[in-house]
Tab-separated table of C-alpha atoms in Angstrom:
chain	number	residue	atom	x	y	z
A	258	UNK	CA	3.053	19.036	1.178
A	259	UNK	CA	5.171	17.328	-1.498
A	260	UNK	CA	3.806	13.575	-2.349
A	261	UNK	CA	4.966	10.849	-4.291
A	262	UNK	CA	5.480	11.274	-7.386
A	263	UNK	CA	5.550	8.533	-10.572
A	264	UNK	CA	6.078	8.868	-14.235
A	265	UNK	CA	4.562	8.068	-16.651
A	266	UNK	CA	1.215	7.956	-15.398
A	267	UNK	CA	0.071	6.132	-18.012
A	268	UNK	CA	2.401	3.637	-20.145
A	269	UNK	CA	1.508	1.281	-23.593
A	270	UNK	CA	3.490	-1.163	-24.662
A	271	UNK	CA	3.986	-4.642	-27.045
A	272	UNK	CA	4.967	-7.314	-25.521
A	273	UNK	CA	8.381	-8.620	-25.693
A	274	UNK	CA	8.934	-4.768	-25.560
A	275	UNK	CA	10.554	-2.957	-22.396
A	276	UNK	CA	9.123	0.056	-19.880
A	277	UNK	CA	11.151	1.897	-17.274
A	278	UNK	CA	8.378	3.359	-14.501
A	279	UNK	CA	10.077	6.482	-12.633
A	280	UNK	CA	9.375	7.438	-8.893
A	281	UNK	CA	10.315	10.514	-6.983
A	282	UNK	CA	9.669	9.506	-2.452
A	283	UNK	CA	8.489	12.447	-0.546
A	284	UNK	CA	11.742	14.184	0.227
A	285	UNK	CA	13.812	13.117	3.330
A	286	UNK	CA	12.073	9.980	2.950
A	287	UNK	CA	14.735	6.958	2.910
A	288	UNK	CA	12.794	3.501	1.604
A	289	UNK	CA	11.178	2.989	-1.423
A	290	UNK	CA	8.759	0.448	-2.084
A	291	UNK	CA	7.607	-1.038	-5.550
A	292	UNK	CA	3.824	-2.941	-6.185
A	293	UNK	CA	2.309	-4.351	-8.733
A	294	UNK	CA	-1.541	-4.032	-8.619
A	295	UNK	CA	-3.977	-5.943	-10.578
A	296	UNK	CA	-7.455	-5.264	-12.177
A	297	UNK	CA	-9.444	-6.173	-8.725
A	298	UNK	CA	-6.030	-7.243	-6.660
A	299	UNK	CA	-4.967	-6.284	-3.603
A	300	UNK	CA	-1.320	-4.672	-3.708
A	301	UNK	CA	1.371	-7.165	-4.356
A	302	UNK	CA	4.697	-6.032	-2.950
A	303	UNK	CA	7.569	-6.388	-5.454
A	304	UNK	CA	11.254	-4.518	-3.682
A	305	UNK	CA	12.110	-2.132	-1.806
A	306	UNK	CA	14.962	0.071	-1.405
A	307	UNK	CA	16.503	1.468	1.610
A	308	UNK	CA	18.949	3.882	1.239
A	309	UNK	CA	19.877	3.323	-1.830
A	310	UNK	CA	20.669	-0.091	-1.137
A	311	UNK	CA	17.988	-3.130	-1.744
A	312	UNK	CA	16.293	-4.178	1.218
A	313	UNK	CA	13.867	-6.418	0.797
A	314	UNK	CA	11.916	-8.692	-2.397
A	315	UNK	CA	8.597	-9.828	-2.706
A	316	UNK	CA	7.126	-11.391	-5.744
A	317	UNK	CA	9.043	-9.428	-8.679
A	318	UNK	CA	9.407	-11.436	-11.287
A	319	UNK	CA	13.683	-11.801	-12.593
A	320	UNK	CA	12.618	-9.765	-16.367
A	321	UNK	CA	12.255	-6.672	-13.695
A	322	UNK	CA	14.794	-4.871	-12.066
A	323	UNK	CA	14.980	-1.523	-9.879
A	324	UNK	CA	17.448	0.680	-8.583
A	325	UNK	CA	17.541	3.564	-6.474
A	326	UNK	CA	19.583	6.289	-7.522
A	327	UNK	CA	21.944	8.934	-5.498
A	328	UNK	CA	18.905	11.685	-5.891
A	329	UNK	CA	16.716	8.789	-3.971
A	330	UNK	CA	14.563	8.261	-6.959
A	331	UNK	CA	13.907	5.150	-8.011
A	332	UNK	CA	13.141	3.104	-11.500
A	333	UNK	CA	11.509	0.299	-12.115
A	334	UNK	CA	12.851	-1.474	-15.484
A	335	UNK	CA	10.958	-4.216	-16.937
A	336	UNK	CA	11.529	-6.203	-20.062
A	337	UNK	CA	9.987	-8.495	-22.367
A	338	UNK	CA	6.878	-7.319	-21.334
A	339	UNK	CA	3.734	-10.185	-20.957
A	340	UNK	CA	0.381	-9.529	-20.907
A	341	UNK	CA	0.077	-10.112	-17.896
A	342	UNK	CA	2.217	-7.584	-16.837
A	343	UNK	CA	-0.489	-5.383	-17.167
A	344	UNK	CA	-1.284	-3.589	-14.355
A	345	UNK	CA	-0.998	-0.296	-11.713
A	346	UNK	CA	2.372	0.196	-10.572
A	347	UNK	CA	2.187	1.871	-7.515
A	348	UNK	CA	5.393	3.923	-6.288
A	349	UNK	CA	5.561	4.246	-2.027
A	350	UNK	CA	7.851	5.837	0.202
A	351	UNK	CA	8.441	6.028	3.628
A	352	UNK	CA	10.536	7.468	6.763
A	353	UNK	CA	11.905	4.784	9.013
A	354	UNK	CA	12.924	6.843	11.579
A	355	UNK	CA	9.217	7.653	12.224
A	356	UNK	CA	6.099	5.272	12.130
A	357	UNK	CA	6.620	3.306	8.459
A	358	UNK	CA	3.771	4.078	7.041
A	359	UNK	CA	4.013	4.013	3.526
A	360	UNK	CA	2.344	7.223	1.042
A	361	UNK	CA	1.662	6.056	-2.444
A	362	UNK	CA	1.988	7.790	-5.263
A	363	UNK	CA	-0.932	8.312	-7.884
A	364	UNK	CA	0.584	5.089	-9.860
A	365	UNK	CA	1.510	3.892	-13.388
A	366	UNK	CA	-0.870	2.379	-15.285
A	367	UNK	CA	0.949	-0.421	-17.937
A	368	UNK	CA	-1.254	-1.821	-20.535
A	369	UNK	CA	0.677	-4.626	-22.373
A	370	UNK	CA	-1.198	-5.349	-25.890
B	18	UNK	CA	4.918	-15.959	7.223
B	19	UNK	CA	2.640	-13.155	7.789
B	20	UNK	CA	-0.758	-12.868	6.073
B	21	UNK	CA	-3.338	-10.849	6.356
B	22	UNK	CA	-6.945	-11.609	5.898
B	23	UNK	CA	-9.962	-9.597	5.439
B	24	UNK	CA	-12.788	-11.815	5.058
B	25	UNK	CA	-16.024	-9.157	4.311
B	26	UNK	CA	-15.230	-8.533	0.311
B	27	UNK	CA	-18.140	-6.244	0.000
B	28	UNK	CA	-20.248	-4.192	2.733
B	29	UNK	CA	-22.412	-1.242	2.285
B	30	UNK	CA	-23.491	1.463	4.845
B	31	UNK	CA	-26.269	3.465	4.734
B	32	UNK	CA	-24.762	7.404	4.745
B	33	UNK	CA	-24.256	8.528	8.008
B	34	UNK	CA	-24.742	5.301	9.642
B	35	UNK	CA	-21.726	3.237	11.182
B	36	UNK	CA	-19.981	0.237	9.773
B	37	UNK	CA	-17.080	-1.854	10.522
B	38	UNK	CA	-14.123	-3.348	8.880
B	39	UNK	CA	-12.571	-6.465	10.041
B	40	UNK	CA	-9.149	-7.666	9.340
B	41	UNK	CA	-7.410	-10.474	11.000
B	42	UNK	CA	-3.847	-10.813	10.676
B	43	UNK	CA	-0.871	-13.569	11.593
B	44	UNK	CA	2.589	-12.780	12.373
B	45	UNK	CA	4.971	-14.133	15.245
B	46	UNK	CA	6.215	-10.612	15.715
B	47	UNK	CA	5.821	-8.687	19.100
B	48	UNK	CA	6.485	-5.259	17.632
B	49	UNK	CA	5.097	-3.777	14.112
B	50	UNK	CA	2.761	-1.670	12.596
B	51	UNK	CA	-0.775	-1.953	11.098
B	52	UNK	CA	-2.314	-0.021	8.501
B	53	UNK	CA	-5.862	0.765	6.815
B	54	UNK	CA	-5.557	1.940	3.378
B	55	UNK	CA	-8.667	3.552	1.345
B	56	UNK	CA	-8.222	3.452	-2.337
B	57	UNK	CA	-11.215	5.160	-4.214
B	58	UNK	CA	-12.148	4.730	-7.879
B	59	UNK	CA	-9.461	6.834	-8.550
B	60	UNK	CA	-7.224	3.996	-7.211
B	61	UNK	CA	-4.985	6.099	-5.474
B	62	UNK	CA	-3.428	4.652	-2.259
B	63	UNK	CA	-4.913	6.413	0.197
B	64	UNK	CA	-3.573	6.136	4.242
B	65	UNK	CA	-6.678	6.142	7.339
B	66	UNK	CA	-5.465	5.122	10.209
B	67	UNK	CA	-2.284	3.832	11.665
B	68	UNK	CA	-1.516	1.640	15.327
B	69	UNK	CA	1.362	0.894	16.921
B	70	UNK	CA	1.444	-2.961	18.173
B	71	UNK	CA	2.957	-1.674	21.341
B	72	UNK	CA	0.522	1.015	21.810
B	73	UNK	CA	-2.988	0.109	23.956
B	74	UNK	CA	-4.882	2.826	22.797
B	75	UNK	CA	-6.702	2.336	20.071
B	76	UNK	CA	-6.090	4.733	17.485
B	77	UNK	CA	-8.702	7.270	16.327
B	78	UNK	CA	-8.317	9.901	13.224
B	79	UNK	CA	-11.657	11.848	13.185
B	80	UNK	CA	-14.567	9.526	11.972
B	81	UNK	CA	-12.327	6.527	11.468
B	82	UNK	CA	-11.262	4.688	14.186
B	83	UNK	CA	-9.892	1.110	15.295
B	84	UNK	CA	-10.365	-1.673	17.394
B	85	UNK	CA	-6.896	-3.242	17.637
B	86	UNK	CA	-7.036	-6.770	20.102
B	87	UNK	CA	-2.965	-7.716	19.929
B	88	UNK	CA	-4.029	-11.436	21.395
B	89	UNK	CA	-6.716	-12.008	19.371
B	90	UNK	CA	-4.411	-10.620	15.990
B	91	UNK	CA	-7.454	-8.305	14.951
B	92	UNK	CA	-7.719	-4.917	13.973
B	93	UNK	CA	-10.670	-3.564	12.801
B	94	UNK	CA	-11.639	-0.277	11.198
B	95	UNK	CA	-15.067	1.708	12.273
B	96	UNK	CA	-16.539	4.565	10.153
B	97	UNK	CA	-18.767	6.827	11.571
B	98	UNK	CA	-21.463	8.724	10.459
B	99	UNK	CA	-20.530	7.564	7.000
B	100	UNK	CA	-20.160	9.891	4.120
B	101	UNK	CA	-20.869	9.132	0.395
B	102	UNK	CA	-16.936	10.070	-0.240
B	103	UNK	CA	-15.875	6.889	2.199
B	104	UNK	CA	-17.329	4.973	-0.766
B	105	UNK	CA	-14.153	3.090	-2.068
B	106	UNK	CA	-11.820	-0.291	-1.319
B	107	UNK	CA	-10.098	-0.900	2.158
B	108	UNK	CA	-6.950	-2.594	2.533
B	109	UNK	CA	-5.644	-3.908	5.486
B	110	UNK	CA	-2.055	-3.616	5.869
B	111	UNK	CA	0.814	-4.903	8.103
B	112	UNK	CA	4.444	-3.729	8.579
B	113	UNK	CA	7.241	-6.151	8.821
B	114	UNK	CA	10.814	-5.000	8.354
B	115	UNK	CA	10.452	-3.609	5.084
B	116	UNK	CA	7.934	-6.119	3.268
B	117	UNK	CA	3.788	-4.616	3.376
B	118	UNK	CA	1.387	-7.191	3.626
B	119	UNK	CA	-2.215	-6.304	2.087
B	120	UNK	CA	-5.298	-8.021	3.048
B	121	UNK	CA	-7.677	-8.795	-0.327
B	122	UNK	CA	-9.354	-5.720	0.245
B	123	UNK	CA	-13.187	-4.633	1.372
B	124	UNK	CA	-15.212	-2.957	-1.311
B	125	UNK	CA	-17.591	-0.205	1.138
B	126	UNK	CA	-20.639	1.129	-0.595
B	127	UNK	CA	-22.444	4.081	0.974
B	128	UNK	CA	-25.780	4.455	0.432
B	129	UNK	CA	-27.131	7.998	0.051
């Protein structure tokens, strides 16, 4: 079966410098969710996208910004990176029309130096 | 506000013994979803088990099972006959509209 799917898998930047993180939702899924996970975090919910359209926002800082394009994939675009922006960037996507829950993709790890 | 607590940060099972999960949650909500999550070293996101608040029954997915008490806002994940590949972090996760709310996570050790 098709999962989520990010890319770059892994990412290294300077700071002040900018990354955009792709994700690809399991087809004929319509939300996509965005979280930033740090070295021994839980999960920290930054936006999330239903069709298309914004739906909801955590905790994302205003240097990042995400869209969701008409193919349903998604980008997260941050700028002038911080150290402590370093991090996983997990990708999730779910069906709301069935029980929510939400399948991750393998993640972006973002090392800010 | 929701939250979501898990207050065990580390537990370890011997293998093929049993071993519980709790998770404790807070919302105002009469309908959502709860979630355990498993995310071994290889830190993918990884989905166990899933209950319905409106549902009674307890949910059960082969070896993993819950213990979901809607009054008492608990929901607690049991592994049985625990395998050295269970070894890994558990989240606890709640549903509402279309924000996820993770506990702090339970670091399981198995035990060969």
């Amino acid at each position: 079966a098709a999962g989520v799917i990010q890319s770059p898998r892994h990412l290294i930047k300077e700071k002040r410098e900018t990354a955009t993180l792709k994700c690809y939702p399991i087809p004929r899924h319509d939300t996509v969710y965005w979280y930033q996970q740090g070295p021994g975090q839980d999960p920290q919910f930054l936006i999330s996208f239903y069709e298309k359209m914004q739906s909801d926002k955590g905790s994302i800082p205003d240097r990042f910004s995400a869209q969701q394009f008409s193919d349903y994939h998604s980008e997260l675009n941050m700028s002038s990176l911080e150290l402590g922006d370093s991090a996983l960037y997990f990708c999730a996507s779910s069906w709301t029309q069935g029980s929510y829950e939400q399948y991750f993709g393998p993640g972006t790890r973002l090392t800010v130096t | 506000a929701q939250t979501v607590t898990q207050s065990q940060p580390e537990m370890s099972v011997q293998e093929a013994e049993t071993v519980t999960l709790s998770c404790t949650y807070d919302t105002s909500e009469n309908n959502y979803y709860l979630f355990w999550y498993k995310q071994p070293p290889s830190r993918q996101m990884i989905l166990v088990i899933r209950q319905e608040a409106y549902k009674q029954q307890n949910a059960t997915e082969n070896r993993f099972s819950v213990n979901f008490q809607k009054a008492a806002k608990s929901f607690s994940l049991k592994i049985s006959d625990s395998q050295l590949g269970d070894t890994a972090m558990y989240f606890c996760a709640f549903i509402s509209g279309n924000q996820f709310y993770f506990g702090t996570g339970t670091s399981l050790t198995v035990i060969p």
